[in-house]
Amino acid sequence: MNKSGRKSSVLWLAGLLLLLPFSVFSHPHVFMDTTARVEFDNGLPSGLVVRWKFDKFFSQMMVHDFAQTSQGPLNEQQQEQIRQGAFVNLVNYNFFTHLLSGDRAIPVTEVTDFSAEYEAGVLTYEFRIPLPQPTGPDLQTIAENGELIVGLYDDSYYSVLEFEADSLRVEGDVPAGMSNELQERPDKRYYYDLIVPRLFHIRWK
């Protein structure tokens, strides 16, 4: 392409960007290394334990603002202050955990066993999502579907949950022949349809 052509392309792109909504240019503010484990009991999933390890900048800000400290370990009162100030509201965002069984969503409205750790400048959350949840398919339906699908992402794109294919494991009374596969799901696109999430597909039938 000659200089004139390149210049025209650049001008066209610049014009297009000016027409896009400003919010398209927003970017994540929080980064979390994420791991999870699915607990099985009597051959069926009974809970999901999620662990978030925040980036250092956000960790230090959170601990300072909500626990009024700059060092760990956090005592029970400080953990409760963090839970109340910077966790319970995430129920409005499904706790960044998207669960399905078959084609039915499992809204995450109840979590238990929350804990917060602060070590070497890094804040870590851990919490458990019991299954089944108060709304959504019951355990019998989940059993009949023979499948639990787990998505770990924030569809508002304020936070990025980073994980690998081996970041979710299963434990307990796991049925024989169970599979755990990480798959891209274009049908779950979010953030102006720009991002295709990867979901863990756990099957035992």
CSV table of C-alpha atoms in Angstrom, one decimal:
chain,number,residue,atom,x,y,z
A,1,MET,CA,0.0,0.0,0.0
A,2,ASN,CA,1.4,3.4,-0.9
A,3,LYS,CA,1.6,6.4,1.5
A,4,SER,CA,-1.6,7.9,0.2
A,5,GLY,CA,-3.5,4.6,0.7
A,6,ARG,CA,-2.1,4.2,4.2
A,7,LYS,CA,-3.1,7.7,5.1
A,8,SER,CA,-6.7,7.2,3.9
A,9,SER,CA,-6.9,4.0,5.9
A,10,VAL,CA,-5.7,5.7,9.1
A,11,LEU,CA,-8.1,8.6,8.6
A,12,TRP,CA,-11.0,6.1,8.0
A,13,LEU,CA,-10.1,4.2,11.2
A,14,ALA,CA,-9.8,7.4,13.2
A,15,GLY,CA,-13.2,8.5,12.0
A,16,LEU,CA,-14.8,5.2,12.9
A,17,LEU,CA,-13.4,5.3,16.4
A,18,LEU,CA,-14.8,8.7,16.9
A,19,LEU,CA,-18.3,7.4,16.1
A,20,LEU,CA,-18.1,4.6,18.7
A,21,PRO,CA,-19.5,5.1,22.2
A,22,PHE,CA,-16.9,6.2,24.7
A,23,SER,CA,-17.7,3.2,26.9
A,24,VAL,CA,-16.3,0.9,24.3
A,25,PHE,CA,-12.9,2.2,25.3
A,26,SER,CA,-13.3,1.4,29.0
A,27,HIS,CA,-11.0,-1.3,30.3
A,28,PRO,CA,-10.8,-3.6,33.2
A,29,HIS,CA,-9.7,-2.1,36.5
A,30,VAL,CA,-9.3,-5.3,38.5
A,31,PHE,CA,-7.4,-8.5,37.7
A,32,MET,CA,-7.9,-11.8,39.6
A,33,ASP,CA,-6.0,-15.1,39.3
A,34,THR,CA,-8.9,-17.5,39.6
A,35,THR,CA,-9.1,-21.2,40.6
A,36,ALA,CA,-12.1,-23.3,41.5
A,37,ARG,CA,-13.0,-26.8,42.5
A,38,VAL,CA,-16.3,-28.6,42.1
A,39,GLU,CA,-17.2,-30.8,45.1
A,40,PHE,CA,-19.1,-34.1,44.4
A,41,ASP,CA,-21.2,-36.0,46.9
A,42,ASN,CA,-22.9,-39.3,46.1
A,43,GLY,CA,-21.9,-38.8,42.4
A,44,LEU,CA,-23.5,-35.3,42.1
A,45,PRO,CA,-22.1,-31.8,42.4
A,46,SER,CA,-22.8,-30.4,45.8
A,47,GLY,CA,-20.8,-27.1,45.7
A,48,LEU,CA,-18.3,-25.0,43.9
A,49,VAL,CA,-15.4,-23.4,45.9
A,50,VAL,CA,-14.0,-20.3,44.2
A,51,ARG,CA,-10.7,-18.6,44.9
A,52,TRP,CA,-9.7,-15.1,43.7
A,53,LYS,CA,-6.2,-13.7,44.1
A,54,PHE,CA,-6.3,-10.0,43.4
A,55,ASP,CA,-3.5,-7.9,41.8
A,56,LYS,CA,-1.3,-6.1,44.3
A,57,PHE,CA,-2.6,-2.6,43.5
A,58,PHE,CA,-6.2,-3.4,44.1
A,59,SER,CA,-5.3,-5.6,47.1
A,60,GLN,CA,-3.6,-2.8,48.9
A,61,MET,CA,-6.4,-0.4,48.2
A,62,MET,CA,-9.0,-2.8,49.4
A,63,VAL,CA,-7.3,-3.7,52.6
A,64,HIS,CA,-6.6,-0.1,53.4
A,65,ASP,CA,-10.1,1.0,52.7
A,66,PHE,CA,-12.1,-1.8,54.3
A,67,ALA,CA,-9.8,-3.4,56.9
A,68,GLN,CA,-8.0,-0.2,57.9
A,69,THR,CA,-4.6,-1.9,57.8
A,70,SER,CA,-1.6,-2.2,55.6
A,71,GLN,CA,-0.4,-5.7,56.7
A,72,GLY,CA,-1.7,-9.1,57.3
A,73,PRO,CA,-2.9,-11.5,58.6
A,74,LEU,CA,-6.5,-10.3,58.7
A,75,ASN,CA,-8.5,-11.0,61.9
A,76,GLU,CA,-12.1,-12.1,61.8
A,77,GLN,CA,-13.4,-8.5,62.2
A,78,GLN,CA,-11.4,-7.3,59.3
A,79,GLN,CA,-12.5,-10.1,57.1
A,80,GLU,CA,-16.1,-9.3,58.0
A,81,GLN,CA,-15.6,-5.7,57.1
A,82,ILE,CA,-14.2,-6.7,53.7
A,83,ARG,CA,-17.1,-9.1,53.2
A,84,GLN,CA,-19.7,-6.5,54.0
A,85,GLY,CA,-17.9,-3.7,52.1
A,86,ALA,CA,-16.5,-5.4,49.1
A,87,PHE,CA,-18.1,-8.8,48.5
A,88,VAL,CA,-21.8,-9.2,49.4
A,89,ASN,CA,-22.8,-6.6,46.7
A,90,LEU,CA,-21.5,-9.0,44.1
A,91,VAL,CA,-24.7,-10.9,44.4
A,92,ASN,CA,-25.9,-8.4,41.8
A,93,TYR,CA,-23.2,-9.8,39.5
A,94,ASN,CA,-23.8,-13.5,40.2
A,95,PHE,CA,-20.4,-13.4,42.1
A,96,PHE,CA,-18.8,-13.4,38.6
A,97,THR,CA,-19.8,-17.1,38.4
A,98,HIS,CA,-22.1,-18.3,35.6
A,99,LEU,CA,-23.6,-21.7,36.2
A,100,LEU,CA,-25.7,-23.8,33.9
A,101,SER,CA,-27.1,-27.3,33.8
A,102,GLY,CA,-28.1,-28.2,30.3
A,103,ASP,CA,-29.7,-25.1,28.9
A,104,ARG,CA,-30.9,-23.8,32.3
A,105,ALA,CA,-29.1,-21.1,34.2
A,106,ILE,CA,-28.4,-21.5,37.9
A,107,PRO,CA,-28.5,-18.0,39.4
A,108,VAL,CA,-25.9,-17.6,42.2
A,109,THR,CA,-27.7,-15.9,45.1
A,110,GLU,CA,-26.3,-17.8,48.0
A,111,VAL,CA,-22.6,-18.2,49.1
A,112,THR,CA,-21.1,-19.5,52.3
A,113,ASP,CA,-17.7,-19.9,54.0
A,114,PHE,CA,-16.3,-16.6,52.8
A,115,SER,CA,-12.7,-15.9,53.9
A,116,ALA,CA,-10.2,-13.2,53.1
A,117,GLU,CA,-6.4,-13.5,53.3
A,118,TYR,CA,-3.7,-10.8,53.0
A,119,GLU,CA,-0.2,-12.0,52.5
A,120,ALA,CA,2.8,-10.5,50.7
A,121,GLY,CA,0.7,-7.6,49.5
A,122,VAL,CA,-1.9,-9.9,47.9
A,123,LEU,CA,-5.5,-10.1,48.9
A,124,THR,CA,-7.3,-13.5,48.3
A,125,TYR,CA,-11.0,-14.3,48.6
A,126,GLU,CA,-12.3,-17.8,49.0
A,127,PHE,CA,-16.0,-18.8,49.1
A,128,ARG,CA,-18.3,-21.7,48.5
A,129,ILE,CA,-21.4,-21.8,46.2
A,130,PRO,CA,-23.7,-24.6,47.4
A,131,LEU,CA,-25.6,-26.7,44.9
A,132,PRO,CA,-28.4,-26.6,44.2
A,133,GLN,CA,-29.0,-22.8,44.6
A,134,PRO,CA,-32.3,-21.4,46.0
A,135,THR,CA,-33.5,-20.6,42.4
A,136,GLY,CA,-32.8,-22.5,39.3
A,137,PRO,CA,-32.8,-26.3,38.6
A,138,ASP,CA,-33.0,-28.6,41.6
A,139,LEU,CA,-30.5,-31.4,42.2
A,140,GLN,CA,-32.8,-34.0,40.5
A,141,THR,CA,-32.8,-31.8,37.3
A,142,ILE,CA,-29.0,-31.4,37.5
A,143,ALA,CA,-28.6,-35.2,37.9
A,144,GLU,CA,-30.9,-35.8,34.9
A,145,ASN,CA,-28.9,-33.4,32.8
A,146,GLY,CA,-25.7,-35.0,33.8
A,147,GLU,CA,-23.9,-31.8,33.2
A,148,LEU,CA,-22.6,-28.7,35.1
A,149,ILE,CA,-21.3,-25.7,33.1
A,150,VAL,CA,-19.1,-23.2,34.9
A,151,GLY,CA,-18.2,-19.8,33.6
A,152,LEU,CA,-15.8,-17.6,35.6
A,153,TYR,CA,-16.0,-14.0,34.2
A,154,ASP,CA,-17.4,-10.5,34.9
A,155,ASP,CA,-19.7,-9.6,32.0
A,156,SER,CA,-19.5,-6.0,32.9
A,157,TYR,CA,-15.8,-6.2,32.0
A,158,TYR,CA,-14.8,-4.2,35.0
A,159,SER,CA,-12.8,-7.1,36.3
A,160,VAL,CA,-10.9,-9.8,34.5
A,161,LEU,CA,-10.8,-13.3,36.0
A,162,GLU,CA,-7.7,-15.0,34.7
A,163,PHE,CA,-7.5,-18.8,34.6
A,164,GLU,CA,-6.1,-21.8,32.7
A,165,ALA,CA,-7.6,-25.1,31.5
A,166,ASP,CA,-6.4,-26.8,34.7
A,167,SER,CA,-7.7,-24.0,37.0
A,168,LEU,CA,-10.9,-25.9,37.8
A,169,ARG,CA,-10.7,-29.4,39.3
A,170,VAL,CA,-13.1,-31.8,40.8
A,171,GLU,CA,-12.9,-33.7,44.1
A,172,GLY,CA,-15.0,-36.0,46.3
A,173,ASP,CA,-17.3,-38.7,45.2
A,174,VAL,CA,-16.6,-38.2,41.5
A,175,PRO,CA,-18.5,-40.5,39.1
A,176,ALA,CA,-16.6,-42.8,36.8
A,177,GLY,CA,-16.2,-41.5,33.3
A,178,MET,CA,-16.6,-37.8,34.3
A,179,SER,CA,-15.1,-35.3,31.8
A,180,ASN,CA,-14.0,-31.7,32.3
A,181,GLU,CA,-13.4,-29.6,29.2
A,182,LEU,CA,-12.8,-25.9,28.7
A,183,GLN,CA,-14.8,-24.6,25.6
A,184,GLU,CA,-15.3,-21.3,24.0
A,185,ARG,CA,-18.9,-20.2,24.0
A,186,PRO,CA,-19.7,-17.7,21.2
A,187,ASP,CA,-23.3,-17.7,22.3
A,188,LYS,CA,-22.3,-16.2,25.6
A,189,ARG,CA,-20.5,-13.2,24.1
A,190,TYR,CA,-20.5,-10.1,26.3
A,191,TYR,CA,-19.2,-6.5,26.3
A,192,TYR,CA,-20.6,-5.3,23.0
A,193,ASP,CA,-20.2,-8.9,21.7
A,194,LEU,CA,-16.5,-8.4,21.6
A,195,ILE,CA,-15.5,-11.1,24.2
A,196,VAL,CA,-16.1,-14.8,23.8
A,197,PRO,CA,-15.9,-16.5,27.3
A,198,ARG,CA,-14.5,-19.9,27.9
A,199,LEU,CA,-16.6,-22.2,30.1
A,200,PHE,CA,-15.8,-25.4,31.8
A,201,HIS,CA,-18.1,-28.2,30.8
A,202,ILE,CA,-18.3,-31.0,33.4
A,203,ARG,CA,-20.2,-34.1,32.3
A,204,TRP,CA,-20.8,-37.4,34.1
A,205,LYS,CA,-23.2,-39.2,31.7
